[in-house]
XYZ file of N, CA and C in Angstrom:
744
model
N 19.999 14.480 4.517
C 20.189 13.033 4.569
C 19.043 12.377 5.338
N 18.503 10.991 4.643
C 17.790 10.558 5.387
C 18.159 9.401 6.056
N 17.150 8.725 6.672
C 17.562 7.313 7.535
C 17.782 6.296 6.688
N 18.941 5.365 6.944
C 19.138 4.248 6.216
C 17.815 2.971 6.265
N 16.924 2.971 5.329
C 15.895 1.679 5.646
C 15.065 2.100 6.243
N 15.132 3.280 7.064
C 13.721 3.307 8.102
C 13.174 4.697 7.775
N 12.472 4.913 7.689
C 11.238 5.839 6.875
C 9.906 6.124 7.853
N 10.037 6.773 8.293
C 8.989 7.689 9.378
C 7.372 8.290 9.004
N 6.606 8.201 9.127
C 5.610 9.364 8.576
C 4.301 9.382 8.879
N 3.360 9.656 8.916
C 1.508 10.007 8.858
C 1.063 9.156 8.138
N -0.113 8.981 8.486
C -1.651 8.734 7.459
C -1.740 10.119 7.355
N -1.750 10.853 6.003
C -2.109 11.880 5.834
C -0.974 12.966 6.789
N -1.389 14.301 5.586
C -0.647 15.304 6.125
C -0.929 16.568 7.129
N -1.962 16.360 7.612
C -2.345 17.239 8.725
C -1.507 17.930 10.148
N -1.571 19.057 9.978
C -0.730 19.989 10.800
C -1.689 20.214 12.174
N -2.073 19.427 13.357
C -2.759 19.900 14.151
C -1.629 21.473 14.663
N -2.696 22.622 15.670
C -1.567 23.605 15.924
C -0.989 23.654 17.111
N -0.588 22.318 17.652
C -0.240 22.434 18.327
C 1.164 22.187 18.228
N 1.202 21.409 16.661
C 2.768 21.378 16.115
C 3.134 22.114 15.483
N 2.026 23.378 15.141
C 2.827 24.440 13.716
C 3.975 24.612 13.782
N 4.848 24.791 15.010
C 6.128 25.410 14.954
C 7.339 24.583 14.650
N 6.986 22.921 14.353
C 7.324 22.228 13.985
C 7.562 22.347 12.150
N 6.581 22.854 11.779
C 6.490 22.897 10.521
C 6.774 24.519 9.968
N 7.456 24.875 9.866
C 7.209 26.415 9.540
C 6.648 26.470 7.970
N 6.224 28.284 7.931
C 6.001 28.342 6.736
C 6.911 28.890 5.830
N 7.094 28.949 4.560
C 5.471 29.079 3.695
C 4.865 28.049 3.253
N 4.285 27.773 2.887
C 3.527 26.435 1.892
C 2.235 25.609 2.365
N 1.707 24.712 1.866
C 0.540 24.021 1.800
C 1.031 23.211 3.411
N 0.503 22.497 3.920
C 0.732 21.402 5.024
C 1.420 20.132 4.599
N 0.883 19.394 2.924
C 2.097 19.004 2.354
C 3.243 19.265 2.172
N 3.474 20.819 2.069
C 5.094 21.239 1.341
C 5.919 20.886 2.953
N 5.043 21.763 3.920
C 5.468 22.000 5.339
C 5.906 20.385 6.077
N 5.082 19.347 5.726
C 5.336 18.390 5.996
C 6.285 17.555 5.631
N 6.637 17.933 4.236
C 7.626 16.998 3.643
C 8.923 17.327 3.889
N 8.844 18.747 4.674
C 10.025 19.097 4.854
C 10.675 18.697 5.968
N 10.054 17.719 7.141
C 10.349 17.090 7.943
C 10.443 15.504 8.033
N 9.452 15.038 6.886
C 9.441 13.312 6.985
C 9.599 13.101 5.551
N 10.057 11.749 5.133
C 10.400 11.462 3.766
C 9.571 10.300 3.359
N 8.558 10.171 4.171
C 6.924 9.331 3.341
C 5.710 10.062 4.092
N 4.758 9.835 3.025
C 3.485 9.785 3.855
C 2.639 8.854 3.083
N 1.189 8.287 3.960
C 0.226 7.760 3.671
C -0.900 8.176 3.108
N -1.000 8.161 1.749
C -2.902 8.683 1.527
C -3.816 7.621 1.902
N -4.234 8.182 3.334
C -5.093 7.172 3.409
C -6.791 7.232 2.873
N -6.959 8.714 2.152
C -7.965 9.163 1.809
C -8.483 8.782 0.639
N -7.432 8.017 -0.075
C -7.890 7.302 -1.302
C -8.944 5.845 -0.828
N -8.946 5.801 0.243
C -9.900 4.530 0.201
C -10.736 4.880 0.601
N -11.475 5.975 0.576
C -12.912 6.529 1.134
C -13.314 6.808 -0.332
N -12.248 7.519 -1.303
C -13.069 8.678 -2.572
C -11.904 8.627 -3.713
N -12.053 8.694 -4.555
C -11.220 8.666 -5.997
C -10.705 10.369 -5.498
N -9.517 10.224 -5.953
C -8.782 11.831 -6.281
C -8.696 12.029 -7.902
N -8.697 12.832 -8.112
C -8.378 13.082 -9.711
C -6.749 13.002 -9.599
N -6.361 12.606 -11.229
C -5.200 12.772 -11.115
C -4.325 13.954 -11.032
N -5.172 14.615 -11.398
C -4.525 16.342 -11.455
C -4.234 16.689 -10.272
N -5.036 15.564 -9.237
C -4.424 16.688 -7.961
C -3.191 15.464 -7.311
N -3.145 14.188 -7.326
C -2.430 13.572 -7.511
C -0.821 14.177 -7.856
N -0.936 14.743 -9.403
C -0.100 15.567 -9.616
C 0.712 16.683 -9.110
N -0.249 17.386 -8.703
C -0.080 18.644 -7.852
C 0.634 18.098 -6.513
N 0.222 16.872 -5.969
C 0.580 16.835 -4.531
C 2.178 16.248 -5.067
N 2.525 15.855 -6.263
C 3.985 15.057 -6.204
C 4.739 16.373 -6.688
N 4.070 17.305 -7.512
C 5.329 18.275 -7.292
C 5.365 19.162 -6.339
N 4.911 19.257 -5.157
C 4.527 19.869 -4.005
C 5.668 19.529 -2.921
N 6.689 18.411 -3.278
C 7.246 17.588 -2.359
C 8.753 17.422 -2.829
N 9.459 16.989 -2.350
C 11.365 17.069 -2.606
C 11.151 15.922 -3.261
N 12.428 15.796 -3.966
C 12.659 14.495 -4.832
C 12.431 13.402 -4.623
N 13.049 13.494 -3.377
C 13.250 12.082 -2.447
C 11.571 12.172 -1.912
N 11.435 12.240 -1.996
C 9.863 12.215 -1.369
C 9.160 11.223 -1.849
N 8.342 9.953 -1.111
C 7.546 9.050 -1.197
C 6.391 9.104 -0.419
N 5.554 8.275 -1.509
C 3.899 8.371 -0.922
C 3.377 6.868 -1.134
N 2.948 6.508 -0.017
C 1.964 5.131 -0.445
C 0.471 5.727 -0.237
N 0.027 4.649 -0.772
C -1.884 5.109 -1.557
C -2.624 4.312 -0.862
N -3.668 3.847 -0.046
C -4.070 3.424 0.420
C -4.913 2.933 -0.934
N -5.220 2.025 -1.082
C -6.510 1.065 -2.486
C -7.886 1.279 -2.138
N -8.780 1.579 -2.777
C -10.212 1.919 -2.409
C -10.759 0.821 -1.647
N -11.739 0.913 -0.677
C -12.616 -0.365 -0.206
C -13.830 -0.707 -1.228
N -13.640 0.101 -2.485
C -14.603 -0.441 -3.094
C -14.114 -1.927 -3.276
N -12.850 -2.108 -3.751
C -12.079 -3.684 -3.995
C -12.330 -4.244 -2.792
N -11.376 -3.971 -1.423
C -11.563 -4.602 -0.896
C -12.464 -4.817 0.503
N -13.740 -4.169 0.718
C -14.372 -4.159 1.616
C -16.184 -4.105 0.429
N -16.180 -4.047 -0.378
C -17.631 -3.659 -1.077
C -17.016 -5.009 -1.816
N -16.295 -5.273 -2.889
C -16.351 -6.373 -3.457
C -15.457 -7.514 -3.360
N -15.087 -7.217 -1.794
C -14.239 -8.094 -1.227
C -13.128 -8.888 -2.044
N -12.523 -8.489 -3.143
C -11.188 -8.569 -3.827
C -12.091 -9.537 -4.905
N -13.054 -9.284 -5.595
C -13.931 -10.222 -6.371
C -14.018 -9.443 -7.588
N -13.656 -9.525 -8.727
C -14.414 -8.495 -9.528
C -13.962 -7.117 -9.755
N -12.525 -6.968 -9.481
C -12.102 -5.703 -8.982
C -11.255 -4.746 -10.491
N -11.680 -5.618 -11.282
C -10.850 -5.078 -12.710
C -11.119 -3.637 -12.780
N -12.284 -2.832 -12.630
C -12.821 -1.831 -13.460
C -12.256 -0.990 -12.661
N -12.559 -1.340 -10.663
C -12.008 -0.605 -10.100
C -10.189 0.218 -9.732
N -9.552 -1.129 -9.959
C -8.475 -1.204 -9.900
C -7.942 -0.588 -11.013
N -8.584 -0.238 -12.451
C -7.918 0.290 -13.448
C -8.487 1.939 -13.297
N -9.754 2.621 -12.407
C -9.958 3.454 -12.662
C -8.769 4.142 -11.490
N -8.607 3.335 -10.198
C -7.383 3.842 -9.026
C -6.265 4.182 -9.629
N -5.660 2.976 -10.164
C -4.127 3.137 -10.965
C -3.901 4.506 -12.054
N -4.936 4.888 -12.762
C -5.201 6.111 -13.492
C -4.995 6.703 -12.995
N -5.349 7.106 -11.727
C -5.375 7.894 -10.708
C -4.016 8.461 -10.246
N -3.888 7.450 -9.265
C -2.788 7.270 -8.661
C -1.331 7.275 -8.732
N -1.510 7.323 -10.757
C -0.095 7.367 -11.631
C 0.192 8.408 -11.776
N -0.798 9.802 -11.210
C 0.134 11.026 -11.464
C 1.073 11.419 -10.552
N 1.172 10.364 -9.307
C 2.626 10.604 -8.500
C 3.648 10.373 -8.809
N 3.666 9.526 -10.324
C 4.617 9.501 -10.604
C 5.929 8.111 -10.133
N 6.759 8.342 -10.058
C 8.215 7.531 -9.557
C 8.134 7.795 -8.206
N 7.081 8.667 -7.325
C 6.960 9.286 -6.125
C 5.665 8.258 -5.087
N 5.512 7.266 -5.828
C 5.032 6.751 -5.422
C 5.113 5.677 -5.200
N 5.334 4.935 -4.157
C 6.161 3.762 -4.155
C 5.517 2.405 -3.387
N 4.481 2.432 -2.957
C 3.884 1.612 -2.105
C 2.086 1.931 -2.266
N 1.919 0.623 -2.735
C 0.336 0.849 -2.505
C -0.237 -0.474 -1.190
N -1.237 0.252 -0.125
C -1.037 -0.350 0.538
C -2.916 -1.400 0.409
N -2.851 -2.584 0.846
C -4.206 -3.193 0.228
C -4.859 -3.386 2.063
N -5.427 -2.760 2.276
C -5.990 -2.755 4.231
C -7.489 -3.940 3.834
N -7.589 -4.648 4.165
C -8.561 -6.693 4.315
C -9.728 -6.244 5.176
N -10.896 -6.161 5.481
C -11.279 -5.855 6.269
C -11.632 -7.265 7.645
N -11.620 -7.335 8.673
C -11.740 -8.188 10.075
C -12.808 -9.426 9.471
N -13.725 -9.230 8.505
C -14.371 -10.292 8.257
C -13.943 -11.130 7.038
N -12.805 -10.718 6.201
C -12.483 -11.466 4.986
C -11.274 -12.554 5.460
N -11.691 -13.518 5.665
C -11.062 -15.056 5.411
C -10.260 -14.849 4.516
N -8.914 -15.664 4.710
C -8.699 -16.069 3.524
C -8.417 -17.158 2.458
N -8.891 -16.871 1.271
C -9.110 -17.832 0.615
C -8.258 -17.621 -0.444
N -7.555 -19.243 -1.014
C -6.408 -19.274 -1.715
C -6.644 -18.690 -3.179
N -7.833 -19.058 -3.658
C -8.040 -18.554 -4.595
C -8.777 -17.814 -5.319
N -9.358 -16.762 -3.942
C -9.830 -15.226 -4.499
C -8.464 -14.669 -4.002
N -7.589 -14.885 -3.220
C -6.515 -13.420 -2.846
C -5.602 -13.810 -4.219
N -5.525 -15.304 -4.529
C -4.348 -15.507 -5.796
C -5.006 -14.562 -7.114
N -6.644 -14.464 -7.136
C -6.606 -13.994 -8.746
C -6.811 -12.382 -8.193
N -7.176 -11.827 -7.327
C -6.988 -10.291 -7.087
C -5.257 -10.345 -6.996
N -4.614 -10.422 -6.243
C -3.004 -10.231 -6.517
C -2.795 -10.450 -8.179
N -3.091 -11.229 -8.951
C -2.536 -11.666 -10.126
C -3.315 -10.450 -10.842
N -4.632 -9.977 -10.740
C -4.621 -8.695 -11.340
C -4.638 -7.597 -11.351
N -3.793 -7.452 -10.310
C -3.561 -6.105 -9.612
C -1.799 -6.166 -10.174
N -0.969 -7.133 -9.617
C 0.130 -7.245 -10.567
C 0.229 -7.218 -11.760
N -0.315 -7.436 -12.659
C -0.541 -7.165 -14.186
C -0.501 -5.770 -14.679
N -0.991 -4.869 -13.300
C -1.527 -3.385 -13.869
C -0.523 -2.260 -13.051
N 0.268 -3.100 -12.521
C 0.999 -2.224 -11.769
C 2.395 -2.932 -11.150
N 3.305 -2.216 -11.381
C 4.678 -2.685 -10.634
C 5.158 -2.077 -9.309
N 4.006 -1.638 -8.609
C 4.038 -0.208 -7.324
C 4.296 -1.836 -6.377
N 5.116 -1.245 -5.381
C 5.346 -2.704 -4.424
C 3.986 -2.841 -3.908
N 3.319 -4.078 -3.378
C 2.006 -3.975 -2.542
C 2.378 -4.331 -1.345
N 1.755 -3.669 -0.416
C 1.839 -4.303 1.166
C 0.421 -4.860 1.780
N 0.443 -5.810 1.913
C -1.461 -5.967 2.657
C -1.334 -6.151 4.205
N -2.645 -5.222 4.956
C -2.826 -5.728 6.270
C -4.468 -6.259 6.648
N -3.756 -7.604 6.505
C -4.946 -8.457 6.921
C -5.694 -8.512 8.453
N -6.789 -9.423 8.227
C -6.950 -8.874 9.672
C -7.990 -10.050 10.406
N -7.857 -10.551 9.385
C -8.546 -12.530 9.721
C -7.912 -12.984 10.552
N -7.748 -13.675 11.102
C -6.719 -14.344 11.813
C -6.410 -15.581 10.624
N -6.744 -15.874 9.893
C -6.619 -17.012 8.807
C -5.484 -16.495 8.050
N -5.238 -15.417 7.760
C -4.610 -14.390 6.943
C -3.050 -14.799 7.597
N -2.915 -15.195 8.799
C -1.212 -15.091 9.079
C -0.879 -17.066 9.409
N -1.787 -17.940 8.445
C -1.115 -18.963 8.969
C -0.300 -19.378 7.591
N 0.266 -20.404 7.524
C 1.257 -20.398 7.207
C 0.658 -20.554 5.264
N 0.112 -21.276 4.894
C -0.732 -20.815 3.208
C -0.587 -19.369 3.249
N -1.141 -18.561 3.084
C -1.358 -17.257 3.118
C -0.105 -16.448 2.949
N 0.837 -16.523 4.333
C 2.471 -16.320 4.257
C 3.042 -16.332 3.433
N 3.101 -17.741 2.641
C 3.718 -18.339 1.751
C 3.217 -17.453 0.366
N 1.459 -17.378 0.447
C 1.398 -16.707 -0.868
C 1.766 -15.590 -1.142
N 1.688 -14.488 -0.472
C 2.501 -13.157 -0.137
C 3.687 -13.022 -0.356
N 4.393 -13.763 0.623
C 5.897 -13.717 0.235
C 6.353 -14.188 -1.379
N 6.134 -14.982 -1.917
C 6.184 -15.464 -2.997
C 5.828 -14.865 -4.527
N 4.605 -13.700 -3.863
C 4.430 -12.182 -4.443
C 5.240 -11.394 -4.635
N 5.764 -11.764 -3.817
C 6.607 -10.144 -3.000
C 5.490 -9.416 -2.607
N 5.232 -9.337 -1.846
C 3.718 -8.892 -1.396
C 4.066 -8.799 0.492
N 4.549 -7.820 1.068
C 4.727 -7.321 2.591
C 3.643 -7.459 2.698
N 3.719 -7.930 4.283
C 2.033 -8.505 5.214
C 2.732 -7.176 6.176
N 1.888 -6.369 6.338
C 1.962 -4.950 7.655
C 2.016 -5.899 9.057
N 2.929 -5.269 9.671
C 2.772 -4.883 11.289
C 1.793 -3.999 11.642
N 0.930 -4.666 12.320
C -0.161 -3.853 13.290
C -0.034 -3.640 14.414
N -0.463 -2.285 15.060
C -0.499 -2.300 16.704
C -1.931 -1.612 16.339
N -3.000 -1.741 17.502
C -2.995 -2.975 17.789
C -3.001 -4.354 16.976
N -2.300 -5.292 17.194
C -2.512 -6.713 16.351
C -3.290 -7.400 16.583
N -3.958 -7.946 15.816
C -5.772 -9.171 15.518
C -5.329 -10.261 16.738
N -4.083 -10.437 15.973
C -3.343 -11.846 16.627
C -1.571 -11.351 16.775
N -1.429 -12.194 17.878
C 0.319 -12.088 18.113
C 0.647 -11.971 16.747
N 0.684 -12.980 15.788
C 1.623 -13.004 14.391
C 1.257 -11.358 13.570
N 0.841 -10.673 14.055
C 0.133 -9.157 13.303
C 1.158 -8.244 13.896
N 1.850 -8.898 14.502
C 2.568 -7.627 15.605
C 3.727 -7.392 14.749
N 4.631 -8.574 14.457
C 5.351 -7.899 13.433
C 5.093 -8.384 11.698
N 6.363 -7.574 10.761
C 5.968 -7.842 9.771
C 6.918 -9.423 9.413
N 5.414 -9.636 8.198
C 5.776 -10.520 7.145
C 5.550 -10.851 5.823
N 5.280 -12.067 5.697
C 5.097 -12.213 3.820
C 6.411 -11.440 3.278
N 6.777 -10.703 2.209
C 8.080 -10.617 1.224
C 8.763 -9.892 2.237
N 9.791 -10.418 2.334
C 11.071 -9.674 3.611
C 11.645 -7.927 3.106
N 11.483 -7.928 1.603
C 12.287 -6.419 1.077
C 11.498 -5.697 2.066
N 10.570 -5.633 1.923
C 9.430 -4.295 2.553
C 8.911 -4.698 4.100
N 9.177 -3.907 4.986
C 8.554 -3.601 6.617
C 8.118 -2.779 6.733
N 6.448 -2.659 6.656
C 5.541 -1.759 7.014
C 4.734 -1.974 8.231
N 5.027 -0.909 9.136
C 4.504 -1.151 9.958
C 3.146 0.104 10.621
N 2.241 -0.401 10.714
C 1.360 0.675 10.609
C 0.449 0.839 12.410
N 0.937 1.791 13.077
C 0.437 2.131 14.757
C -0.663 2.945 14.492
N -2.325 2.201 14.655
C -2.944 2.269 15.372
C -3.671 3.315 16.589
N -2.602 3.112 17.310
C -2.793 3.913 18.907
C -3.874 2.506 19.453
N -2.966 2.433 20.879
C -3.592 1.732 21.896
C -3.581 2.206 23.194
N -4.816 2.714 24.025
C -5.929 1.129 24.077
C -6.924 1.565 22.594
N -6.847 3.006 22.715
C -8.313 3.423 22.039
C -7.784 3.583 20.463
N -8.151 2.866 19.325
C -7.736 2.696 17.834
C -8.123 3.867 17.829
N -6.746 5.082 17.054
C -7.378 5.699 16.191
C -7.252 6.983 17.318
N -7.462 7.112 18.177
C -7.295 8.090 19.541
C -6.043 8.067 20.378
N -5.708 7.139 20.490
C -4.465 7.501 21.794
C -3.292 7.771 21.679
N -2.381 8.497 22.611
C -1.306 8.708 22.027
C -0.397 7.231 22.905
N 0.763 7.507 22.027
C 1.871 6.683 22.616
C 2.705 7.406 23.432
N 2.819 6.467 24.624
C 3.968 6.731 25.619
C 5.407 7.049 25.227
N 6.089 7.334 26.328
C 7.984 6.975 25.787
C 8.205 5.760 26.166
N 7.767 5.088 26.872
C 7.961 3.827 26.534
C 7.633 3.000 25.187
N 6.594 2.965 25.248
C 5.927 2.700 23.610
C 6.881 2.911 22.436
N 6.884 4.356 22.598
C 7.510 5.062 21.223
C 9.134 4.740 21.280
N 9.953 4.212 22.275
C 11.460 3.792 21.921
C 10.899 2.236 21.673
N 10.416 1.754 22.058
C 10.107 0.221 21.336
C 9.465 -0.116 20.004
N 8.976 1.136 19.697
C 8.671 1.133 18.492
C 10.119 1.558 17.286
N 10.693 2.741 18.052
C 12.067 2.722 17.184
C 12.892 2.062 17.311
N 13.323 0.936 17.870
C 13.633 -0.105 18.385
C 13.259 -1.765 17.328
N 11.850 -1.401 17.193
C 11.585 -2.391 16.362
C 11.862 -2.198 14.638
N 11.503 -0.765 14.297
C 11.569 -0.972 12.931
C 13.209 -0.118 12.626
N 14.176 -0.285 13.702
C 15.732 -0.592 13.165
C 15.860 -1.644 13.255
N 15.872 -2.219 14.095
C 15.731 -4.157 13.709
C 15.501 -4.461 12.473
N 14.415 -4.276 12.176
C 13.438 -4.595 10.884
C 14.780 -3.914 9.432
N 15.420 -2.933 9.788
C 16.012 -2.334 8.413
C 17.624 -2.950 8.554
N 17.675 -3.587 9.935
C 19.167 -3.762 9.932
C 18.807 -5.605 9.477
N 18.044 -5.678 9.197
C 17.368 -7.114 8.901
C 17.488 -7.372 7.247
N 17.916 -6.099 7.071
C 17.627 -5.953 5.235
C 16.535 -5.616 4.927
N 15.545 -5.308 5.461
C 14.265 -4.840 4.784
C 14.429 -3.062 4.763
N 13.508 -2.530 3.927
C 13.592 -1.351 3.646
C 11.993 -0.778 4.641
N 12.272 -0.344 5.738
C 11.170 -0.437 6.912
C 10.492 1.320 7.084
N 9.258 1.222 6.778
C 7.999 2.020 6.856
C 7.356 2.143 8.095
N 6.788 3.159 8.271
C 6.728 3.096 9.721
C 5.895 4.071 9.675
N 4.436 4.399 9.694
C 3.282 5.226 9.447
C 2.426 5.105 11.237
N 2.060 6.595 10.851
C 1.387 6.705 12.462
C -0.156 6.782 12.034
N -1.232 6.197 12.506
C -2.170 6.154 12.319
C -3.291 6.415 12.848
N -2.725 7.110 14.182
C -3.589 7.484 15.535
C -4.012 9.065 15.225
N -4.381 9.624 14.320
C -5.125 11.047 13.925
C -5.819 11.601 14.380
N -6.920 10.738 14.961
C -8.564 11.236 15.431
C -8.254 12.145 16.174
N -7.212 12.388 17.509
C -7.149 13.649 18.063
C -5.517 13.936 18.113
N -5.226 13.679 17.032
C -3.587 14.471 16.526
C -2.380 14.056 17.235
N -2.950 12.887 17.636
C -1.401 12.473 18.097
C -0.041 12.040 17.220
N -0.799 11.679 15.964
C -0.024 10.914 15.008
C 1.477 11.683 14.867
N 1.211 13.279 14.786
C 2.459 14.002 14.452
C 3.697 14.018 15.578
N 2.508 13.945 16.544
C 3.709 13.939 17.557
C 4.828 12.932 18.009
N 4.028 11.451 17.693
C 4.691 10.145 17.871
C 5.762 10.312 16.850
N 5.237 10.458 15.870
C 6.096 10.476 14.587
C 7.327 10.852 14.390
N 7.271 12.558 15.040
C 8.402 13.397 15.168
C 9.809 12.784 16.831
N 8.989 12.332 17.453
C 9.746 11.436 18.561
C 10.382 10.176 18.036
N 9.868 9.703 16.957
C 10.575 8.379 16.672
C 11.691 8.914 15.647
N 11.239 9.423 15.185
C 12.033 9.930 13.552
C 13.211 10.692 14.428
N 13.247 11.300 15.421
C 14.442 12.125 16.120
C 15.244 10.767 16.585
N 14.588 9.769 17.243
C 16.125 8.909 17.845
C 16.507 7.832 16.793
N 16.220 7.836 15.450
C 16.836 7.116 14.301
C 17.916 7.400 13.615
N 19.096 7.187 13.829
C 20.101 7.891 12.887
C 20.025 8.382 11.735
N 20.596 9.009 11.609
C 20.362 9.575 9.795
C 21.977 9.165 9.035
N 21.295 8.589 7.950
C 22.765 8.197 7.479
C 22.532 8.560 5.722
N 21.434 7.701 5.034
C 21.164 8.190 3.566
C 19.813 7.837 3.228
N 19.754 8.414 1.899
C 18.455 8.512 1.423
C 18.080 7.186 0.850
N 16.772 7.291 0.002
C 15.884 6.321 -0.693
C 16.998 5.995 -1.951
């Protein structure tokens, strides 16, 4: 059984060894992993195209219930800043469709210098929706991105705006734009990407995204602090004080 609404997991599936015994064997670090959390993040799709074959491979690698969100290439949105993104966006989705029904979230990451503007994010959303019914979540990172235009266009998408730690701006801290979906994606603070979280930290973090599911949203909750392996550990601390009640 899993958690009602709240959904635990990694950027990526990496076993530092200091958790192996967390994961026993046999199997890949995917199989080993899934056997403890019921999402993970590819966040490796936005560096490099995967083939779909392995795409494939990684969704039957995993339990039924098993979900994956895809991180979107920065070719879209950091090289052609959501401009022009047809060719790319149809060669990802190719891709990305051999997960199957196992894939449930694609996530769109803005980079700190993209503004936003009403009507480059309206015609990238409008053709990215056309080619795909995968929920989208975006984390912006403008500060322009959380006033109230922007909000409105998202939500109205159905289009989840991520929770960030660290957040650009206060309004980054929690989620918004379409209420179904709460994704919330940790960082590590002070040092992005390096630090681990406290027990203080880490019950305010499980704290926040039961809120978030007893709110009605269906709440995500990805660790993003990898660089020196903390991610698994936060992960496995939050995911222990969440009740377990049912699945996806």
């Amino acid at each position: 059984m899993e958690k009602q609404g709240c959904f635990i997991g990694t950027a990526g599936w990496g076993i530092p060894t200091r958790y192996k015994q967390d994961f026993p064997h046999p199997g890949s670090h995917l199989e080993r992993y899934s056997r403890r959390f019921p999402i993970v993040e590819i966040d490796t799709s936005f560096y490099k195209p995967h083939r779909r074959e392995t795409y494939e491979r990684w969704a039957r690698s995993v339990p039924e219930h098993f979900r994956f969100a895809a991180k979107t290439p920065r070719t879209m949105t950091h090289e052609n800043r959501l401009v022009g993104c047809e060719a790319f966006a149809d060669a990802f989705l190719q891709q990305v469709s051999g997960l199957g029904k196992k894939l449930s979230v694609l996530l769109v990451q803005l980079p700190p210098s993209l503004p936003f503007e009403p009507d480059v994010a309206d015609g990238f959303f409008d053709m990215l929706s056309m080619r795909t019914k995968v929920r989208l979540a975006c984390e912006p990172r403008h500060p322009s991105w959380f006033e109230v235009e922007a909000e409105a266009l998202l939500a109205s998408r159905r289009i989840a705006r991520v929770a960030a730690d660290p957040a650009p701006v206060p309004a980054a801290a929690v989620p918004g734009g379409w209420a179904g979906l709460a994704y919330f994606r940790w960082h590590g603070m002070p040092r992005v990407y390096y630090s681990d979280y406290d027990a203080e930290a880490l019950g305010r973090i499980a704290r926040q995204v039961q809120a978030a599911a007893a709110s009605g949203s269906e709440a995500w909750g990805i660790f993003d602090n990898t660089a020196s392996g903390h991610a698994l550990g936060n992960a496995l601390s939050v995911d222990a004080v969440i009740p377990r009640t049912s699945s996806f």
